[in-house]
Amino acid sequence: MSAVDQSRGDNAVPSRELAPGYVVPRLIKGGWQLAGGHGTVDRAQAIADMVAFAEAGITAFDCADIYTGVEELIGAFLRGWHERYGAAAPAIRVHTKCVPDRDALATLTRADVERLIDRSLTRLGVDALDLVQFHWWNFDVPGWLETAGHLAELQRAGKIRQLGVTNFDTPRLRVLLDAGIPIVSHQVQCSLLDRRALGAMATLCAERGVGLLTYGALAGGFFHERWLGAPEPQAPLENRSLMKYKLIIDEFGGWAAFQQLLHTLRGIADAHHTTIGAVALRAVLDEPAVTSVIVGARHADHLPATLAALSLEFTAAERAALHSVVAAAPGPRGDVYDLERDMTGVHAGIMRYNLNTA
């Protein structure tokens, strides 16, 4: 994996090589907020927004087989994109996931895995999936290594181009790599609030040539001016993103600590005539281990502020200010996804574990 930003010609969005010959933009459009739990989705508007992102140079899209309706939406976008530009259409990367249901893990077969992959191929309307990111809900249930092997077989068969994982812990990712599973990427949560992926996981990935594709840089919208000085929100919150990231704020140190971070971000944003979100996004892009950042903006209205992060450069004093606030936070601690995987904890309470069956 190359850590050097590459030019994209007329494109304003730099890129990096994730695997030999496989280049991705440093910003990727996320699809989770187009799935259930985030409000009504206007299909035509969602596709128009995808066009706007792609035309701005954000030419990679992230989705999952469990993001209800999102693979189909991206498939419709791809058809329109090729009709619009024909043979001259800029290449679009679509990264999806293979997330077998938690209740099905104990009995999962190779045929089950192939059915999931074939369904994603059909929904997206493509001959091969650019990148499949594998997730396993419960490591106490055996079969995750074998399932990764099935995906590698499907890659050799031509149904998958690149293979990644999402939300694995460090020991299990090392096992996959030692077993020869050709993992090129790991999708993990990473933000100024959540640094868990930047410890042992980042070290392993750097050693083994695995790129980090990160989500959560904007904390589901909490890194925004509207939350600066606002009272602490109480449940029920507006959508699943806010529910999820409010729990991360609690782990970070609570609402007062978050307000201190927002004030620091606002000061930096003012100095650069930009937004809190752009500063939060730039902070993650600047992490050496991070290949690309997945931005979960639902609407193209957020595109200018998102792109503004690309041209932002912090001073040494600004970096020190951010480090000081983040270093003082008590959490979250532990390995990647440890909190979310704990079925006795509050983070697991917002998960939906069996969406493929549904």
CSV table of C-alpha atoms in Angstrom, one decimal:
chain,number,residue,atom,x,y,z
A,1,MET,CA,0.0,0.0,0.0
A,2,SER,CA,1.4,3.4,-1.0
A,3,ALA,CA,1.1,6.1,1.6
A,4,VAL,CA,1.9,8.9,-0.9
A,5,ASP,CA,-1.0,10.9,-2.2
A,6,GLN,CA,-1.4,10.7,-5.9
A,7,SER,CA,-2.7,13.2,-8.3
A,8,ARG,CA,-6.0,12.6,-10.0
A,9,GLY,CA,-5.4,15.0,-12.9
A,10,ASP,CA,-8.3,17.5,-13.0
A,11,ASN,CA,-9.7,15.9,-9.9
A,12,ALA,CA,-9.4,17.9,-6.7
A,13,VAL,CA,-9.4,14.7,-4.5
A,14,PRO,CA,-6.0,13.1,-4.0
A,15,SER,CA,-5.8,9.3,-4.0
A,16,ARG,CA,-3.7,6.5,-2.6
A,17,GLU,CA,-2.9,3.0,-3.8
A,18,LEU,CA,-4.7,0.5,-1.6
A,19,ALA,CA,-3.3,-2.5,-3.3
A,20,PRO,CA,-1.1,-2.9,-6.4
A,21,GLY,CA,-3.0,-1.2,-9.2
A,22,TYR,CA,-6.0,-0.4,-7.0
A,23,VAL,CA,-6.2,3.3,-6.3
A,24,VAL,CA,-8.9,4.9,-4.1
A,25,PRO,CA,-9.6,8.6,-3.4
A,26,ARG,CA,-8.8,9.8,0.1
A,27,LEU,CA,-12.5,10.6,0.6
A,28,ILE,CA,-15.1,7.8,0.1
A,29,LYS,CA,-18.8,8.4,0.2
A,30,GLY,CA,-20.5,6.3,2.9
A,31,GLY,CA,-23.8,4.6,2.5
A,32,TRP,CA,-25.0,3.7,6.1
A,33,GLN,CA,-27.0,6.9,6.5
A,34,LEU,CA,-29.1,5.9,3.4
A,35,ALA,CA,-30.1,2.7,5.2
A,36,GLY,CA,-32.9,2.3,7.7
A,37,GLY,CA,-32.9,4.3,10.9
A,38,HIS,CA,-31.8,7.6,9.4
A,39,GLY,CA,-35.1,9.0,8.1
A,40,THR,CA,-36.9,8.9,4.7
A,41,VAL,CA,-34.7,8.4,1.7
A,42,ASP,CA,-35.7,10.1,-1.6
A,43,ARG,CA,-34.4,7.7,-4.2
A,44,ALA,CA,-34.0,10.2,-7.0
A,45,GLN,CA,-32.3,12.8,-4.8
A,46,ALA,CA,-29.9,10.1,-3.3
A,47,ILE,CA,-28.8,9.1,-6.8
A,48,ALA,CA,-28.4,12.8,-7.8
A,49,ASP,CA,-26.2,13.3,-4.7
A,50,MET,CA,-24.0,10.3,-5.7
A,51,VAL,CA,-23.5,11.9,-9.1
A,52,ALA,CA,-22.5,15.2,-7.4
A,53,PHE,CA,-20.0,13.4,-5.2
A,54,ALA,CA,-18.5,11.5,-8.1
A,55,GLU,CA,-18.3,14.5,-10.3
A,56,ALA,CA,-16.4,16.3,-7.5
A,57,GLY,CA,-13.8,13.5,-7.4
A,58,ILE,CA,-15.2,11.3,-4.6
A,59,THR,CA,-15.4,8.3,-6.9
A,60,ALA,CA,-15.6,5.5,-4.4
A,61,PHE,CA,-18.7,4.5,-2.5
A,62,ASP,CA,-19.0,2.3,0.6
A,63,CYS,CA,-22.0,0.2,1.4
A,64,ALA,CA,-22.9,-3.3,2.8
A,65,ASP,CA,-25.2,-6.2,2.1
A,66,ILE,CA,-27.0,-5.3,5.4
A,67,TYR,CA,-27.6,-1.6,4.5
A,68,THR,CA,-31.2,-2.0,3.5
A,69,GLY,CA,-31.7,-0.8,-0.1
A,70,VAL,CA,-28.3,0.9,-0.5
A,71,GLU,CA,-26.6,-1.6,-2.8
A,72,GLU,CA,-29.7,-1.3,-5.1
A,73,LEU,CA,-29.4,2.5,-5.0
A,74,ILE,CA,-25.7,2.5,-5.9
A,75,GLY,CA,-26.5,0.0,-8.7
A,76,ALA,CA,-29.1,2.5,-10.1
A,77,PHE,CA,-26.5,5.2,-9.8
A,78,LEU,CA,-23.9,3.1,-11.7
A,79,ARG,CA,-26.3,2.5,-14.6
A,80,GLY,CA,-27.1,6.2,-14.9
A,81,TRP,CA,-23.4,7.1,-14.6
A,82,HIS,CA,-22.4,5.0,-17.5
A,83,GLU,CA,-25.4,6.2,-19.5
A,84,ARG,CA,-24.4,9.7,-18.8
A,85,TYR,CA,-20.7,9.4,-19.7
A,86,GLY,CA,-20.4,6.3,-21.8
A,87,ALA,CA,-17.0,4.9,-22.4
A,88,ALA,CA,-15.5,8.1,-21.0
A,89,ALA,CA,-17.1,7.6,-17.6
A,90,PRO,CA,-14.6,8.1,-14.8
A,91,ALA,CA,-14.1,4.8,-12.9
A,92,ILE,CA,-16.2,4.3,-9.8
A,93,ARG,CA,-15.1,2.0,-7.0
A,94,VAL,CA,-17.9,0.3,-4.9
A,95,HIS,CA,-16.9,-1.2,-1.6
A,96,THR,CA,-19.5,-3.5,0.0
A,97,LYS,CA,-19.4,-5.8,2.9
A,98,CYS,CA,-20.2,-9.4,3.6
A,99,VAL,CA,-21.9,-9.5,7.0
A,100,PRO,CA,-23.5,-13.0,7.8
A,101,ASP,CA,-26.3,-12.8,10.4
A,102,ARG,CA,-25.2,-13.3,14.0
A,103,ASP,CA,-27.8,-16.1,14.3
A,104,ALA,CA,-26.5,-17.9,11.2
A,105,LEU,CA,-22.8,-17.9,12.1
A,106,ALA,CA,-22.8,-21.4,13.7
A,107,THR,CA,-24.2,-23.1,10.6
A,108,LEU,CA,-22.8,-20.9,7.8
A,109,THR,CA,-21.6,-22.8,4.7
A,110,ARG,CA,-19.6,-21.9,1.7
A,111,ALA,CA,-22.8,-22.0,-0.3
A,112,ASP,CA,-24.4,-19.4,2.1
A,113,VAL,CA,-21.4,-17.1,1.6
A,114,GLU,CA,-21.5,-17.4,-2.2
A,115,ARG,CA,-25.3,-16.6,-2.1
A,116,LEU,CA,-24.5,-13.4,-0.2
A,117,ILE,CA,-21.8,-12.4,-2.7
A,118,ASP,CA,-24.1,-13.3,-5.7
A,119,ARG,CA,-26.9,-11.2,-4.3
A,120,SER,CA,-24.5,-8.2,-4.0
A,121,LEU,CA,-23.4,-8.7,-7.6
A,122,THR,CA,-27.0,-8.7,-8.7
A,123,ARG,CA,-28.0,-5.6,-6.6
A,124,LEU,CA,-25.1,-3.6,-7.9
A,125,GLY,CA,-25.4,-4.9,-11.4
A,126,VAL,CA,-21.6,-5.6,-11.8
A,127,ASP,CA,-19.6,-8.6,-12.9
A,128,ALA,CA,-17.2,-8.5,-9.9
A,129,LEU,CA,-17.2,-6.7,-6.6
A,130,ASP,CA,-14.4,-4.2,-6.3
A,131,LEU,CA,-13.8,-4.7,-2.5
A,132,VAL,CA,-15.7,-7.0,-0.1
A,133,GLN,CA,-15.2,-6.2,3.6
A,134,PHE,CA,-15.8,-9.2,5.8
A,135,HIS,CA,-17.4,-8.8,9.3
A,136,TRP,CA,-18.0,-11.5,12.0
A,137,TRP,CA,-20.3,-10.6,14.8
A,138,ASN,CA,-19.1,-13.1,17.5
A,139,PHE,CA,-15.6,-14.5,17.7
A,140,ASP,CA,-16.8,-17.0,20.3
A,141,VAL,CA,-18.6,-18.8,17.4
A,142,PRO,CA,-16.0,-20.6,15.3
A,143,GLY,CA,-16.0,-20.4,11.5
A,144,TRP,CA,-14.6,-16.9,10.8
A,145,LEU,CA,-11.3,-18.1,9.4
A,146,GLU,CA,-13.1,-20.7,7.2
A,147,THR,CA,-15.5,-18.0,6.0
A,148,ALA,CA,-12.6,-15.7,5.1
A,149,GLY,CA,-11.2,-18.6,3.2
A,150,HIS,CA,-14.4,-19.0,1.2
A,151,LEU,CA,-14.3,-15.4,0.3
A,152,ALA,CA,-10.7,-15.8,-0.9
A,153,GLU,CA,-11.9,-18.7,-3.1
A,154,LEU,CA,-14.6,-16.5,-4.6
A,155,GLN,CA,-11.9,-13.9,-5.2
A,156,ARG,CA,-9.9,-16.4,-7.1
A,157,ALA,CA,-13.0,-17.3,-9.1
A,158,GLY,CA,-13.3,-13.7,-10.2
A,159,LYS,CA,-16.4,-12.6,-8.2
A,160,ILE,CA,-14.3,-10.3,-5.9
A,161,ARG,CA,-11.4,-8.1,-6.9
A,162,GLN,CA,-10.1,-7.1,-3.5
A,163,LEU,CA,-10.7,-8.5,0.0
A,164,GLY,CA,-10.9,-6.6,3.2
A,165,VAL,CA,-12.3,-6.9,6.7
A,166,THR,CA,-14.2,-4.5,9.0
A,167,ASN,CA,-14.2,-4.2,12.8
A,168,PHE,CA,-11.9,-7.2,13.4
A,169,ASP,CA,-9.7,-7.0,16.5
A,170,THR,CA,-5.9,-7.1,16.2
A,171,PRO,CA,-5.3,-10.8,17.2
A,172,ARG,CA,-7.9,-12.1,14.7
A,173,LEU,CA,-6.7,-9.9,11.9
A,174,ARG,CA,-3.2,-11.2,12.5
A,175,VAL,CA,-4.5,-14.8,12.3
A,176,LEU,CA,-6.2,-14.1,8.9
A,177,LEU,CA,-3.0,-12.5,7.5
A,178,ASP,CA,-0.8,-15.4,8.8
A,179,ALA,CA,-3.2,-17.8,7.2
A,180,GLY,CA,-2.5,-16.2,3.8
A,181,ILE,CA,-5.9,-14.5,3.4
A,182,PRO,CA,-5.1,-11.6,1.0
A,183,ILE,CA,-6.5,-8.8,3.1
A,184,VAL,CA,-5.8,-5.3,1.7
A,185,SER,CA,-7.9,-3.1,3.9
A,186,HIS,CA,-9.6,-2.9,7.3
A,187,GLN,CA,-12.6,-0.6,7.8
A,188,VAL,CA,-12.6,0.8,11.4
A,189,GLN,CA,-14.0,3.6,13.4
A,190,CYS,CA,-11.6,6.5,13.9
A,191,SER,CA,-12.0,10.1,14.9
A,192,LEU,CA,-10.8,12.7,17.4
A,193,LEU,CA,-13.1,11.0,19.8
A,194,ASP,CA,-12.1,7.4,19.1
A,195,ARG,CA,-8.4,6.5,18.7
A,196,ARG,CA,-8.6,2.8,19.3
A,197,ALA,CA,-7.5,1.9,15.8
A,198,LEU,CA,-4.4,4.0,16.0
A,199,GLY,CA,-2.5,1.7,18.4
A,200,ALA,CA,-1.7,-1.9,17.9
A,201,MET,CA,-4.1,-2.2,15.0
A,202,ALA,CA,-2.4,0.6,13.0
A,203,THR,CA,1.0,-1.0,13.8
A,204,LEU,CA,-0.1,-4.4,12.5
A,205,CYS,CA,-1.6,-2.9,9.4
A,206,ALA,CA,1.5,-0.8,8.6
A,207,GLU,CA,3.7,-3.9,9.0
A,208,ARG,CA,1.5,-6.1,6.8
A,209,GLY,CA,0.5,-3.6,4.1
A,210,VAL,CA,-3.2,-3.3,5.1
A,211,GLY,CA,-4.8,0.1,4.5
A,212,LEU,CA,-7.2,1.6,7.1
A,213,LEU,CA,-10.5,2.8,5.7
A,214,THR,CA,-12.0,4.8,8.5
A,215,TYR,CA,-15.6,5.9,9.4
A,216,GLY,CA,-17.0,8.1,12.1
A,217,ALA,CA,-14.7,11.1,11.5
A,218,LEU,CA,-17.6,13.5,11.9
A,219,ALA,CA,-19.2,11.4,14.7
A,220,GLY,CA,-22.5,11.1,13.0
A,221,GLY,CA,-22.9,14.9,12.7
A,222,PHE,CA,-21.8,15.8,16.3
A,223,PHE,CA,-18.8,17.6,14.9
A,224,HIS,CA,-20.9,20.5,13.8
A,225,GLU,CA,-21.4,24.1,14.9
A,226,ARG,CA,-25.0,23.4,16.0
A,227,TRP,CA,-23.7,21.3,18.9
A,228,LEU,CA,-21.2,24.0,20.2
A,229,GLY,CA,-22.6,25.3,23.4
A,230,ALA,CA,-25.7,23.2,23.1
A,231,PRO,CA,-27.2,21.3,26.1
A,232,GLU,CA,-26.4,17.6,26.3
A,233,PRO,CA,-29.0,15.7,24.1
A,234,GLN,CA,-31.2,13.2,25.8
A,235,ALA,CA,-32.7,10.0,24.5
A,236,PRO,CA,-34.4,9.3,22.2
A,237,LEU,CA,-32.1,10.9,19.7
A,238,GLU,CA,-33.0,11.8,16.1
A,239,ASN,CA,-31.4,8.8,14.4
A,240,ARG,CA,-29.1,5.8,14.8
A,241,SER,CA,-25.9,7.7,14.0
A,242,LEU,CA,-26.5,10.2,16.8
A,243,MET,CA,-27.4,7.4,19.2
A,244,LYS,CA,-24.2,5.5,18.3
A,245,TYR,CA,-21.8,8.5,18.6
A,246,LYS,CA,-23.4,9.9,21.7
A,247,LEU,CA,-22.2,6.7,23.4
A,248,ILE,CA,-18.7,7.4,22.0
A,249,ILE,CA,-18.8,10.9,23.4
A,250,ASP,CA,-19.7,9.4,26.8
A,251,GLU,CA,-16.7,7.1,26.6
A,252,PHE,CA,-14.5,10.1,25.5
A,253,GLY,CA,-15.3,11.8,28.8
A,254,GLY,CA,-18.8,13.1,28.6
A,255,TRP,CA,-20.5,16.2,27.2
A,256,ALA,CA,-18.2,18.7,29.0
A,257,ALA,CA,-15.1,17.1,27.6
A,258,PHE,CA,-16.7,17.1,24.1
A,259,GLN,CA,-17.6,20.8,24.4
A,260,GLN,CA,-14.0,21.6,25.2
A,261,LEU,CA,-13.0,19.7,22.0
A,262,LEU,CA,-15.6,21.6,20.0
A,263,HIS,CA,-14.3,24.9,21.3
A,264,THR,CA,-10.8,23.9,20.2
A,265,LEU,CA,-12.0,22.9,16.8
A,266,ARG,CA,-14.0,26.1,16.4
A,267,GLY,CA,-10.9,28.2,17.2
A,268,ILE,CA,-8.9,26.3,14.5
A,269,ALA,CA,-11.8,26.6,12.0
A,270,ASP,CA,-12.0,30.3,12.6
A,271,ALA,CA,-8.3,30.7,11.8
A,272,HIS,CA,-8.8,28.9,8.5
A,273,HIS,CA,-12.2,30.3,7.6
A,274,THR,CA,-13.7,26.8,7.6
A,275,THR,CA,-16.0,24.6,9.6
A,276,ILE,CA,-15.7,22.4,12.7
A,277,GLY,CA,-16.4,19.3,10.5
A,278,ALA,CA,-13.6,20.2,8.0
A,279,VAL,CA,-11.2,20.4,10.9
A,280,ALA,CA,-12.3,17.1,12.4
A,281,LEU,CA,-12.1,15.4,9.0
A,282,ARG,CA,-8.6,16.8,8.3
A,283,ALA,CA,-7.4,15.5,11.7
A,284,VAL,CA,-8.2,11.9,10.6
A,285,LEU,CA,-6.8,12.4,7.1
A,286,ASP,CA,-3.5,13.4,8.7
A,287,GLU,CA,-3.1,10.2,10.5
A,288,PRO,CA,-0.3,8.3,8.7
A,289,ALA,CA,-2.1,4.9,9.0
A,290,VAL,CA,-5.2,6.2,7.3
A,291,THR,CA,-5.6,5.5,3.6
A,292,SER,CA,-9.1,7.0,3.1
A,293,VAL,CA,-11.9,8.5,5.2
A,294,ILE,CA,-15.5,7.4,4.6
A,295,VAL,CA,-17.8,10.4,4.9
A,296,GLY,CA,-21.4,9.7,5.8
A,297,ALA,CA,-22.9,12.8,4.3
A,298,ARG,CA,-26.4,12.0,3.1
A,299,HIS,CA,-26.8,15.1,0.9
A,300,ALA,CA,-24.6,16.9,-1.6
A,301,ASP,CA,-25.3,20.1,0.4
A,302,HIS,CA,-22.4,18.9,2.6
A,303,LEU,CA,-20.0,18.5,-0.3
A,304,PRO,CA,-18.3,21.9,-0.2
A,305,ALA,CA,-17.5,21.6,3.6
A,306,THR,CA,-16.3,18.0,3.0
A,307,LEU,CA,-13.9,19.0,0.2
A,308,ALA,CA,-12.6,21.9,2.3
A,309,ALA,CA,-10.8,19.5,4.5
A,310,LEU,CA,-8.5,18.5,1.7
A,311,SER,CA,-6.9,21.9,1.4
A,312,LEU,CA,-6.6,22.5,5.2
A,313,GLU,CA,-3.2,22.5,6.8
A,314,PHE,CA,-2.7,22.7,10.6
A,315,THR,CA,0.0,24.8,12.2
A,316,ALA,CA,2.2,23.1,14.8
A,317,ALA,CA,0.3,25.0,17.5
A,318,GLU,CA,-3.0,23.8,16.2
A,319,ARG,CA,-1.8,20.2,16.2
A,320,ALA,CA,-0.6,20.6,19.8
A,321,ALA,CA,-3.9,22.1,20.9
A,322,LEU,CA,-5.8,19.1,19.4
A,323,HIS,CA,-3.4,16.6,20.9
A,324,SER,CA,-3.7,18.2,24.3
A,325,VAL,CA,-7.5,17.9,24.4
A,326,VAL,CA,-7.6,14.4,23.0
A,327,ALA,CA,-4.8,13.1,25.2
A,328,ALA,CA,-6.7,14.2,28.3
A,329,ALA,CA,-9.7,12.0,27.4
A,330,PRO,CA,-10.2,8.8,29.4
A,331,GLY,CA,-11.5,6.8,26.5
A,332,PRO,CA,-12.6,4.9,24.6
A,333,ARG,CA,-10.0,2.3,25.4
A,334,GLY,CA,-9.3,-1.2,24.2
A,335,ASP,CA,-9.0,-2.8,20.8
A,336,VAL,CA,-11.0,-2.0,17.8
A,337,TYR,CA,-14.8,-2.7,18.3
A,338,ASP,CA,-14.3,-4.3,21.7
A,339,LEU,CA,-17.0,-2.1,23.3
A,340,GLU,CA,-19.4,-2.7,20.4
A,341,ARG,CA,-18.9,-6.5,20.5
A,342,ASP,CA,-19.7,-6.7,24.2
A,343,MET,CA,-23.2,-8.0,24.4
A,344,THR,CA,-23.6,-6.9,28.0
A,345,GLY,CA,-22.7,-3.3,27.2
A,346,VAL,CA,-24.7,-0.3,26.0
A,347,HIS,CA,-23.0,-0.1,22.6
A,348,ALA,CA,-24.4,-3.5,21.6
A,349,GLY,CA,-27.9,-2.3,22.3
A,350,ILE,CA,-28.2,-0.2,19.1
A,351,MET,CA,-26.9,-3.0,16.9
A,352,ARG,CA,-29.1,-4.9,14.4
A,353,TYR,CA,-27.6,-8.4,14.0
A,354,ASN,CA,-29.8,-10.3,11.5
A,355,LEU,CA,-30.5,-7.9,8.7
A,356,ASN,CA,-29.5,-10.3,5.9
A,357,THR,CA,-32.3,-12.7,6.8
A,358,ALA,CA,-34.7,-9.8,7.1
